[in-house]
XYZ file of C-alpha atoms in Angstrom:
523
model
C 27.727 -25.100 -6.335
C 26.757 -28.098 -7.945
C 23.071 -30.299 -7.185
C 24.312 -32.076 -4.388
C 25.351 -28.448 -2.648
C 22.328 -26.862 -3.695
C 20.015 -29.485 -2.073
C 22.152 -29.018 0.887
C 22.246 -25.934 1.145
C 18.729 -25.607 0.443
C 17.687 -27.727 3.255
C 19.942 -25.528 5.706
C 18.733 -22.630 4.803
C 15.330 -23.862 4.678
C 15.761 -24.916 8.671
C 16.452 -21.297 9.425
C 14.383 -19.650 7.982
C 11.488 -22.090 9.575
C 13.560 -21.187 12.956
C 13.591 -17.144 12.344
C 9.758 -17.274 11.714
C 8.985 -20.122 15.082
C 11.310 -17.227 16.921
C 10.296 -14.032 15.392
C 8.379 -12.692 18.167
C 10.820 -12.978 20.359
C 13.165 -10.706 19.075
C 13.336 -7.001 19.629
C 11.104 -5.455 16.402
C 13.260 -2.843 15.837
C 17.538 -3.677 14.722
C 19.984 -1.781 18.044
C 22.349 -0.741 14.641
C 23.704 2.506 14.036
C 23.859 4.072 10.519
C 26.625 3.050 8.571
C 26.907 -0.490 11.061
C 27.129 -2.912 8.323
C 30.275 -1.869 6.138
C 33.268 -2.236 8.927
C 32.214 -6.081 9.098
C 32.582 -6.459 5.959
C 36.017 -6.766 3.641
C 36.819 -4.817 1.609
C 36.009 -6.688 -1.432
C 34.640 -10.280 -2.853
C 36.950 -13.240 -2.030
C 39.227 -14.119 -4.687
C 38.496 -17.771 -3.702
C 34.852 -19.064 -3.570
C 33.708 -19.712 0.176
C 31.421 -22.437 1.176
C 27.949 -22.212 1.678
C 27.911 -22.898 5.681
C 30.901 -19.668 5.948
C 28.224 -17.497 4.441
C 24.932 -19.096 5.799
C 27.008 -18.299 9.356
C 27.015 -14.670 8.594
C 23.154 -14.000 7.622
C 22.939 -14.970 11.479
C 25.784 -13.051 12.521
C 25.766 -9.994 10.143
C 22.642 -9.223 8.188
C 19.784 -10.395 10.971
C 20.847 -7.789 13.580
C 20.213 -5.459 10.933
C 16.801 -6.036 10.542
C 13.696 -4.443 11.044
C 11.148 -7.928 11.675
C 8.231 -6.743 9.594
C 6.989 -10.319 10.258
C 6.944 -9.876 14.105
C 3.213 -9.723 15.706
C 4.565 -6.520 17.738
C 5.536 -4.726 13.951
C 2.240 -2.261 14.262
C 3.827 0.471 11.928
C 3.133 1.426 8.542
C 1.011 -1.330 6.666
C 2.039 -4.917 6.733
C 4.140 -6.295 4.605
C 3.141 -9.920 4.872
C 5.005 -13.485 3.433
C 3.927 -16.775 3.784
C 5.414 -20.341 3.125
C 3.561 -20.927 0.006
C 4.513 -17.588 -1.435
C 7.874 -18.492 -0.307
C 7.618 -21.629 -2.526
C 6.384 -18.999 -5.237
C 9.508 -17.354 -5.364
C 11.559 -20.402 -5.303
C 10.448 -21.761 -8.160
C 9.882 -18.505 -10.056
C 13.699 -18.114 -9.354
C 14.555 -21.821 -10.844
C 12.497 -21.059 -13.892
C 14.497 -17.352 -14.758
C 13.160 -15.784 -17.625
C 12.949 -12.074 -18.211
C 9.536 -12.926 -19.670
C 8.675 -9.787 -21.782
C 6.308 -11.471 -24.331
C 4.792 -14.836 -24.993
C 6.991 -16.728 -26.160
C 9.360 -15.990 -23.870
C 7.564 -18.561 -21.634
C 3.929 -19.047 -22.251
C 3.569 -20.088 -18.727
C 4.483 -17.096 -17.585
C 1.891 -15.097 -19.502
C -1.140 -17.550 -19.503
C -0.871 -18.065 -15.592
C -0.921 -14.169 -14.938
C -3.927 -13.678 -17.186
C -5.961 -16.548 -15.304
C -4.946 -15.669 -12.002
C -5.712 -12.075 -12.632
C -9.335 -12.799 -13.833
C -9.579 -15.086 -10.539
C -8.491 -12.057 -8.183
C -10.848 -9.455 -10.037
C -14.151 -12.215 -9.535
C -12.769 -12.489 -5.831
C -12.695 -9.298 -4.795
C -15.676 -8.248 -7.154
C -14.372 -6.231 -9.297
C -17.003 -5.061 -12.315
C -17.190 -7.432 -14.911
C -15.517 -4.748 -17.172
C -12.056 -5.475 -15.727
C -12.241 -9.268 -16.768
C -9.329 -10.305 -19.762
C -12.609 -11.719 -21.436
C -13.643 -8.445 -22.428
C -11.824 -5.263 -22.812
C -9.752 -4.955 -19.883
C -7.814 -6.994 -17.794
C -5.458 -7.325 -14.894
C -1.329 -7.509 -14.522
C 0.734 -7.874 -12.013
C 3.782 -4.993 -11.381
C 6.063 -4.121 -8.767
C 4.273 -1.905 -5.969
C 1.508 0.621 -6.054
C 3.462 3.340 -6.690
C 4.670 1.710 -10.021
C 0.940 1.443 -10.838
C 0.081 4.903 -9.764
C 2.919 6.229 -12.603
C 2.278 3.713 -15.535
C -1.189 5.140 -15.013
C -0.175 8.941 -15.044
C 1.517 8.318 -17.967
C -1.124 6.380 -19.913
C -3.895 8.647 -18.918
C -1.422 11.662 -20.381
C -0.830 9.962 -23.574
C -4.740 9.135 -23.685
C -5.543 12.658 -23.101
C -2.707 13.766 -26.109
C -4.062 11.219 -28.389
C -7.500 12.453 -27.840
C -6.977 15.911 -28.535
C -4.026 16.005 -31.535
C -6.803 13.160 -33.100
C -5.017 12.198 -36.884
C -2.271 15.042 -36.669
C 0.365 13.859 -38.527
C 4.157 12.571 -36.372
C 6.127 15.415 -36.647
C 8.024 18.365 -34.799
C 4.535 19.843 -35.260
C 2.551 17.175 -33.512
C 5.627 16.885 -30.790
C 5.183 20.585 -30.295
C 1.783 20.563 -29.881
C 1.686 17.822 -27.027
C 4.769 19.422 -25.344
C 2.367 22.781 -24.920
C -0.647 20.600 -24.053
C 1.697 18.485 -20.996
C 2.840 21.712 -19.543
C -0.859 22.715 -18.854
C -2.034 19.438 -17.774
C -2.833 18.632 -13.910
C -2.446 15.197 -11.740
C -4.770 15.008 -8.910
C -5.146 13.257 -5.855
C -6.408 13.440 -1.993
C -4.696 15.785 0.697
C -4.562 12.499 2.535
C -3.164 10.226 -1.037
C -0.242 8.594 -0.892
C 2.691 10.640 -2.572
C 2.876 8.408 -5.212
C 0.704 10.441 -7.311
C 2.857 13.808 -6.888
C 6.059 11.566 -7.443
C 4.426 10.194 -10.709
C 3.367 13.893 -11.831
C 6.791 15.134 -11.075
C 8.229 12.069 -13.227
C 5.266 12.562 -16.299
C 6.384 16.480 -16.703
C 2.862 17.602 -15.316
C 1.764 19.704 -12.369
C 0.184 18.281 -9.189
C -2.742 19.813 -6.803
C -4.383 18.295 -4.037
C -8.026 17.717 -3.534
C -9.260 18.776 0.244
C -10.638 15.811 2.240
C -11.288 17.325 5.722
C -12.288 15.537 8.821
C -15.999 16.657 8.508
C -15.847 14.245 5.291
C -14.121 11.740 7.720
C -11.118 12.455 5.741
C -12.435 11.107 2.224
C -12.731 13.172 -1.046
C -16.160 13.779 -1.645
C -17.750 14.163 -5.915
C -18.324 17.867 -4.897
C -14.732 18.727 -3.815
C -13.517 16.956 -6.630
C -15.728 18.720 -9.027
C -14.997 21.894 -7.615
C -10.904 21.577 -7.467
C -11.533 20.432 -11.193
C -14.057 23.819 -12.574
C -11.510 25.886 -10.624
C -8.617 24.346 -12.533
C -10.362 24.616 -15.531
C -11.179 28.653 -15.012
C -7.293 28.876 -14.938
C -6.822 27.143 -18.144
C -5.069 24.096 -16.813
C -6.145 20.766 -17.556
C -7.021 18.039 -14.785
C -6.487 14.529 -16.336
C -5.887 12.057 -13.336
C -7.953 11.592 -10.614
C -6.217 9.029 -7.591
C -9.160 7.613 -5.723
C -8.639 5.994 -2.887
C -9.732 2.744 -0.495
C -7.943 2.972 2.478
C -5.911 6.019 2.599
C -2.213 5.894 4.214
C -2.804 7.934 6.843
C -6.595 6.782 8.567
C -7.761 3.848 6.335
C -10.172 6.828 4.714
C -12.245 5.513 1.979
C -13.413 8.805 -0.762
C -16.364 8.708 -2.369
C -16.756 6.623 -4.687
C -20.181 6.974 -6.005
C -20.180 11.218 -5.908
C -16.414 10.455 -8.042
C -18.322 8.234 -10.240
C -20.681 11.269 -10.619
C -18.212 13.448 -11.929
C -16.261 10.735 -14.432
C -19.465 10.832 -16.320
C -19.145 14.559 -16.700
C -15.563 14.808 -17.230
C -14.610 11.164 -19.519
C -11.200 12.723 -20.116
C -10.393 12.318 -16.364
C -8.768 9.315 -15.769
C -9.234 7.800 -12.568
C -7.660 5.462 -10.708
C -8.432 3.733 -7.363
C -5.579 3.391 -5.277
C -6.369 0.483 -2.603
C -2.775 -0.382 -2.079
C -3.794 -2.012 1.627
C -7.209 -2.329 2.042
C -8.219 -3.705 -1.210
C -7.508 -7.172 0.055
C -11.100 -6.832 2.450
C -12.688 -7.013 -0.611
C -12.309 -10.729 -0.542
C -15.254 -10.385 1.481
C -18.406 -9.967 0.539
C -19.279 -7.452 3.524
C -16.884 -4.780 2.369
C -18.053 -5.247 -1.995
C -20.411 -2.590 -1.599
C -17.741 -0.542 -2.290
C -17.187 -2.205 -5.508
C -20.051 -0.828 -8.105
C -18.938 2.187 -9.026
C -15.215 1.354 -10.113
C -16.874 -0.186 -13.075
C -17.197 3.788 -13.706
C -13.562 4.763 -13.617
C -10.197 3.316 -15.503
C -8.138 1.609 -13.216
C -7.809 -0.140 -9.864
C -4.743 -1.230 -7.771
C -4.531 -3.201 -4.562
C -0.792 -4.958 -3.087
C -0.914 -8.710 -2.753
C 1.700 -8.305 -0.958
C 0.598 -6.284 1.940
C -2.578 -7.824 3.601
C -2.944 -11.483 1.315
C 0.018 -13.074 2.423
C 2.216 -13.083 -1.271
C 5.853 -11.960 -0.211
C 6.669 -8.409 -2.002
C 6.449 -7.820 -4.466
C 3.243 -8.425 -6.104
C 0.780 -5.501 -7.026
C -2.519 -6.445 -9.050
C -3.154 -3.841 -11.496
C -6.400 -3.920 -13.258
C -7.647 -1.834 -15.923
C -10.573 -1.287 -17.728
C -9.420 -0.897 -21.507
C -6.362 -2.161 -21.819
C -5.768 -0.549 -25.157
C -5.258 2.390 -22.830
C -1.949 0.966 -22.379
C -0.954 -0.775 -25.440
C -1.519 2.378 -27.431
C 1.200 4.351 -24.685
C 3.675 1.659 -24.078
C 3.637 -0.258 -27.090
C 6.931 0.003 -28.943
C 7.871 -3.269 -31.027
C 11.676 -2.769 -32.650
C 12.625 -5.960 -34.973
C 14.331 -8.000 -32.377
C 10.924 -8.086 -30.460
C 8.742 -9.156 -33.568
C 7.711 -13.004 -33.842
C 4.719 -14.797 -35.271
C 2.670 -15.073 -32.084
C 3.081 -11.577 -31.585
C 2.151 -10.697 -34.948
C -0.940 -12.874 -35.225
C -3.146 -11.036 -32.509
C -3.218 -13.686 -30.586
C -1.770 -13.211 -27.496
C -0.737 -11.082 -24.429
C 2.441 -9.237 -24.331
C 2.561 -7.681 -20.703
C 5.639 -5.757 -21.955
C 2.892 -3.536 -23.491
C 0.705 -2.665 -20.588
C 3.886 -1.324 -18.471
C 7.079 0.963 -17.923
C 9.586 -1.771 -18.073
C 10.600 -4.202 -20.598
C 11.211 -7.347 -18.038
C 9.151 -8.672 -15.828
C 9.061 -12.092 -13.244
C 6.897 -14.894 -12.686
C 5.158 -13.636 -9.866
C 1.844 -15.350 -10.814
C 3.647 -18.531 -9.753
C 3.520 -17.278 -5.660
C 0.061 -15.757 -6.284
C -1.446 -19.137 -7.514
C 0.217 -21.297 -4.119
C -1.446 -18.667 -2.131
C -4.930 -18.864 -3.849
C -4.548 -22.702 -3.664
C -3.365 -23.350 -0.081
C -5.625 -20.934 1.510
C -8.253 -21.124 -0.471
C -11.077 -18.389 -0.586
C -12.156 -19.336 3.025
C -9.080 -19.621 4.683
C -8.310 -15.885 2.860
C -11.308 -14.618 4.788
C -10.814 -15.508 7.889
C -6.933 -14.143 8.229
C -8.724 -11.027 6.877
C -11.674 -10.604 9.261
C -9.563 -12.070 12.187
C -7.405 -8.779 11.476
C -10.186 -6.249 11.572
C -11.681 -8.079 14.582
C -8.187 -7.523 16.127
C -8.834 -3.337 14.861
C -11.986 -3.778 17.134
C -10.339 -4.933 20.384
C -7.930 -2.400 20.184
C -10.108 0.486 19.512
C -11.992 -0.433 22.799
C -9.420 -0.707 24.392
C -8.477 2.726 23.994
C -12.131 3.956 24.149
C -11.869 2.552 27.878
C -9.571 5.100 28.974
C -11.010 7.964 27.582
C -9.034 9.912 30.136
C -5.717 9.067 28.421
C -6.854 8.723 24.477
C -9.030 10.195 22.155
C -9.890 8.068 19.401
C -9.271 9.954 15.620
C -10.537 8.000 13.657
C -12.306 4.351 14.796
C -10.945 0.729 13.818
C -11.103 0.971 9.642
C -9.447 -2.233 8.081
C -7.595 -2.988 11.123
C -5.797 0.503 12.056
C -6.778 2.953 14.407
C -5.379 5.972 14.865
C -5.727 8.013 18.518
C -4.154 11.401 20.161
C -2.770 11.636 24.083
C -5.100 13.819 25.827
C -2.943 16.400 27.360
C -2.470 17.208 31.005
C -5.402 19.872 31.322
C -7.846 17.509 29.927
C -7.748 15.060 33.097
C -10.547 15.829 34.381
C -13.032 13.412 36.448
C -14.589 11.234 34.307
C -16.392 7.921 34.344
C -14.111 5.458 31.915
C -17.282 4.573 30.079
C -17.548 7.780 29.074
C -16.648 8.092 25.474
C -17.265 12.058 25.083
C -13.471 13.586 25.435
C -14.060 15.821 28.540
C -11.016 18.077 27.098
C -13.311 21.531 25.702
C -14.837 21.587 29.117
C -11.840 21.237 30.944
C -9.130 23.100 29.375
C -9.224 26.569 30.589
C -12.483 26.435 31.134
C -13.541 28.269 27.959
C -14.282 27.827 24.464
C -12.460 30.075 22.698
C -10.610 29.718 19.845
C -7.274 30.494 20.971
C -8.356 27.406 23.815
C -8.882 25.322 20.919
C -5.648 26.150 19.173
C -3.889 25.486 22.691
C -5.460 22.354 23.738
C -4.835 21.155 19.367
C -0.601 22.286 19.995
C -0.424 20.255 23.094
C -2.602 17.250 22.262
C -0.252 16.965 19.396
C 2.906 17.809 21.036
C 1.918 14.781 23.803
C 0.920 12.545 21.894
C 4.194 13.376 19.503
C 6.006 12.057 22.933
C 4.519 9.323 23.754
C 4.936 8.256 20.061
C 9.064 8.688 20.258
C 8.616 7.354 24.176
C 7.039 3.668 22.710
C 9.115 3.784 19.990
C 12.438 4.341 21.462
C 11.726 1.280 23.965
C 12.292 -1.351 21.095
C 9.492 -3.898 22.101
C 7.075 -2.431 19.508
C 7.299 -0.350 16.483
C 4.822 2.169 15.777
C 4.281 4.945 12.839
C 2.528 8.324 13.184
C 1.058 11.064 10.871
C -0.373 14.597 10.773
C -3.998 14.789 9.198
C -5.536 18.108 8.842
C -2.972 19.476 11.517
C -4.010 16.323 13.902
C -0.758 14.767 14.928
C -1.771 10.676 15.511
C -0.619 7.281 16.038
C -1.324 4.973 14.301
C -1.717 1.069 15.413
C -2.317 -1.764 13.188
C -1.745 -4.991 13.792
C -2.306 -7.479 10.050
C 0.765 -9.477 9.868
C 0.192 -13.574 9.805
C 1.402 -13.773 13.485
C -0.866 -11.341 15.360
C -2.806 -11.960 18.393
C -5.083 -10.207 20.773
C -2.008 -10.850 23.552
C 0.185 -8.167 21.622
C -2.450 -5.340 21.118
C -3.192 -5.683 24.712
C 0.271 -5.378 25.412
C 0.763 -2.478 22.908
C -1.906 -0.547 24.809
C -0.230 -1.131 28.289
C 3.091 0.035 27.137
C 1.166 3.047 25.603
C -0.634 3.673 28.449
C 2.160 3.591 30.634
C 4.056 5.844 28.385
C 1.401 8.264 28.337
C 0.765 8.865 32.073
C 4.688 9.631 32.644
C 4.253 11.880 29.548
C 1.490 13.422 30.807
C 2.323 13.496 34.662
C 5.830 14.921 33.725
C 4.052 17.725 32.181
C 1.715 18.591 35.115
C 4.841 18.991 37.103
C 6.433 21.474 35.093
């Protein structure tokens, strides 16, 4: 393909892709494809002859689209939002032209000095403690996806831990010995309700993994005393906690821990590394209404939020931000020969091949700064706050039929997360009633094993509606269990959503849940 192609091409492909995003809501959110749908349409191997570019642009259409699961489509609800944008588009474009594997400095200073800026701009934006500036001792870089972040910082809070206690010991079998004896007994820790990130990372640094209780009474957060408590119990056993994964915004509810009873305990336990884990809602921090929750991170080692889920830079782009970064260089830093040059060697400048697992890395920056630029700080919070005002409206809606739904846990960065009232708990209500009439009404009674039977049908109702909405294609929907609560979950933060799709959402659920429920009265 030479210029003239390319710009040809280009200009195609840029034309559909404009015409997939004018027509994504239109399309069914969920691919009609069975497992193992894509391989009979295929040959068996590359041509032997190169084709042109409109044979294959005709089969993205034809092949790979019905395949598809439209994470850009306003009626995606599911997981967390995985949102692009045009300018980030252009990002990638030109980060692709410019191809460089970008390990060090010199490999493209570009590449290095942009990250470092734009990092320091995304810690001032979301006010991040001064400590996590590049101006000081810390810094930010940008990596894969939060669970890369979660496991470079297992790692390096390991290694910290090893360093600390073998002090000057000499490299040896001796010293090798030593930290092999002092991995086995050390423990990762993280939320009941934490992404499994942390207990993949602990699995992948040789250490052992507990969970820290977060129960609903604590609205699902870790609070300093459980934390402190999971840690003396630990310690009484002769383990070794050294990780702590705090989190903004948990997976399941949006649940936020406590951050200043964590802080709390970091003072009395400076070995612990902790790390904040706001993979989705991180990006609120843009505005100033949610940086309250900002102060006490200056207290703790890392932080981690996803560009690329609620701030409109395609995946992937994760800002990592840490506090010391000679935390890092003093785990990761390995410099054989072919690796050594003068910049290097004078001091003088950032090798991001040193704060991180891989060697490689891209010029994601690039999308980062179009974003910054074309938005601009204003336009960033207003797609923000138009999302959690979205949250709002649908979390009345639900709290209008409190007949039919029981909220879980309120609107909390945009998701909401709600059970099916089973068939028993029908009973006469006024709709503006937001008290769930179920205790009075099931059985009758208030015993505990009513309780435990109204709890195993709530969940096995709402479990149906779930599969019911699902299974019609014209939204797409993800549940969880928290504390034995089986919910679904509803957000709606990709660039396309409107009110008119959450109001649909909750007519399709609410249609789905009175055949549920009505089925079940007849049996």
């Amino acid at each position: 393909m030479d210029s003239s192609q390319f710009r040809e091409a280009a200009h195609s492909a840029i034309d559909e892709i404009i015409q997939y995003y004018d027509t994504v809501a239109e399309r069914p959110v969920l691919p009609n494809v069975s497992p193992g749908y894509l391989r009979p349409l295929l040959p068996a191997g590359p041509p032997d002859e190169g084709e042109p570019w409109s044979a294959i642009q005709a089969d993205i259409d034809k092949i790979i689209v019905p395949g598809l699961t439209h994470w850009q489509s306003p009626k995606f609800m599911a997981f967390f939002p995985c949102n692009s944008s045009y300018p980030g588009m252009l990002g990638e474009l030109y980060s692709s032209a410019f191809n460089a594997a970008a390990f060090n400095w010199i490999c493209s200073p570009a590449v290095t000095e942009l990250e470092t800026v734009v990092m320091d701009w995304i810690a001032k934006l979301i006010a991040l403690p001064d400590c996590y500036q590049s101006a000081g001792e810390g810094g930010g870089i940008i990596q894969g996806t939060a669970s890369e972040v979660v496991l470079t910082s297992v790692v390096a809070a390991r290694e910290r831990l090893i360093r600390r206690k073998l002090g000057d010991m000499p490299e040896g079998d001796e010293r090798m010995d030593k930290a092999a004896d002092l991995r086995g007994k050390m423990v990762a820790l993280g939320s009941e309700h934490a992404h499994s990130s942390t207990q993949k990372a602990a699995v992948i640094a040789g250490t052992r993994f507990r969970t820290v209780p977060a129960p609903r009474s604590s609205n699902f957060g870790v609070t300093g005393r459980a934390l402190r408590t999971t840690i003396e119990e630990l310690k009484a056993k002769g383990l070794d906690p050294f990780y702590f994964t705090a989190t903004i915004g948990s997976t399941g509810t949006c649940a936020v821990d406590d951050l200043e009873g964590i802080a709390d305990v970091a003072r009395d336990y400076p070995d612990l590394w902790i790390h904040v884990d706001a993979a989705y809602a991180g990006s609120a921090l843009i505005c100033p209404e949610y940086q309250h929750l900002c102060p006490p991170i200056a207290h703790f080692d890392s932080f981690n939020f996803n560009l690329h889920k609620w701030l409109l830079t395609n995946f992937d782009c994760s800002a990592f931000f840490v506090k010391r970064r000679k935390d890092l260089i003093d785990t990761y830093s390995i410099t054989p020969s072919y690796l050594r040059n003068e910049f290097t060697e004078s001091g003088l400048v950032t090798d991001y091949r040193d704060w991180q697992i891989p060697l490689g890395r891209r010029f994601r920056s690039l999308k980062v700064w179009f974003v910054l630029r074309t938005y601009g700080v204003k336009g960033l919070r207003e797609f923000i706050r138009g999302h959690v005002k979205l949250g709002e409206y649908f979390n009345g809606l639900l709290e209008s039929r409190p007949d039919v739904f029981s909220v879980v846990t309120p609107a909390s960065f945009g998701l909401t997360t709600f059970q099916v009232n089973p068939a028993k708990a029908h009973a006469p209500s006024s709709p503006a009633t937001k008290s769930n009439p179920a205790h009075e009404a099931y059985l009758n009674d208030f015993t505990n094993d009513a309780e435990a039977q109204y709890r195993e049908d709530a969940n096995r109702v709402t479990k149906e509606v779930y599969e019911k909405v699902n299974a019609a294609g014209e939204f797409f929907l993800t549940s969880t269990v928290v504390c034995g609560v089986y919910v679904i979950r509803v957000v709606s933060a990709v660039e396309r959503s409107e009110e008119k799709y959450l109001k649909r959402v909750f007519e399709v659920l609410l249609e789905a849940a009175e055949e549920v429920v009505n089925e079940k009265a007849k049996a």
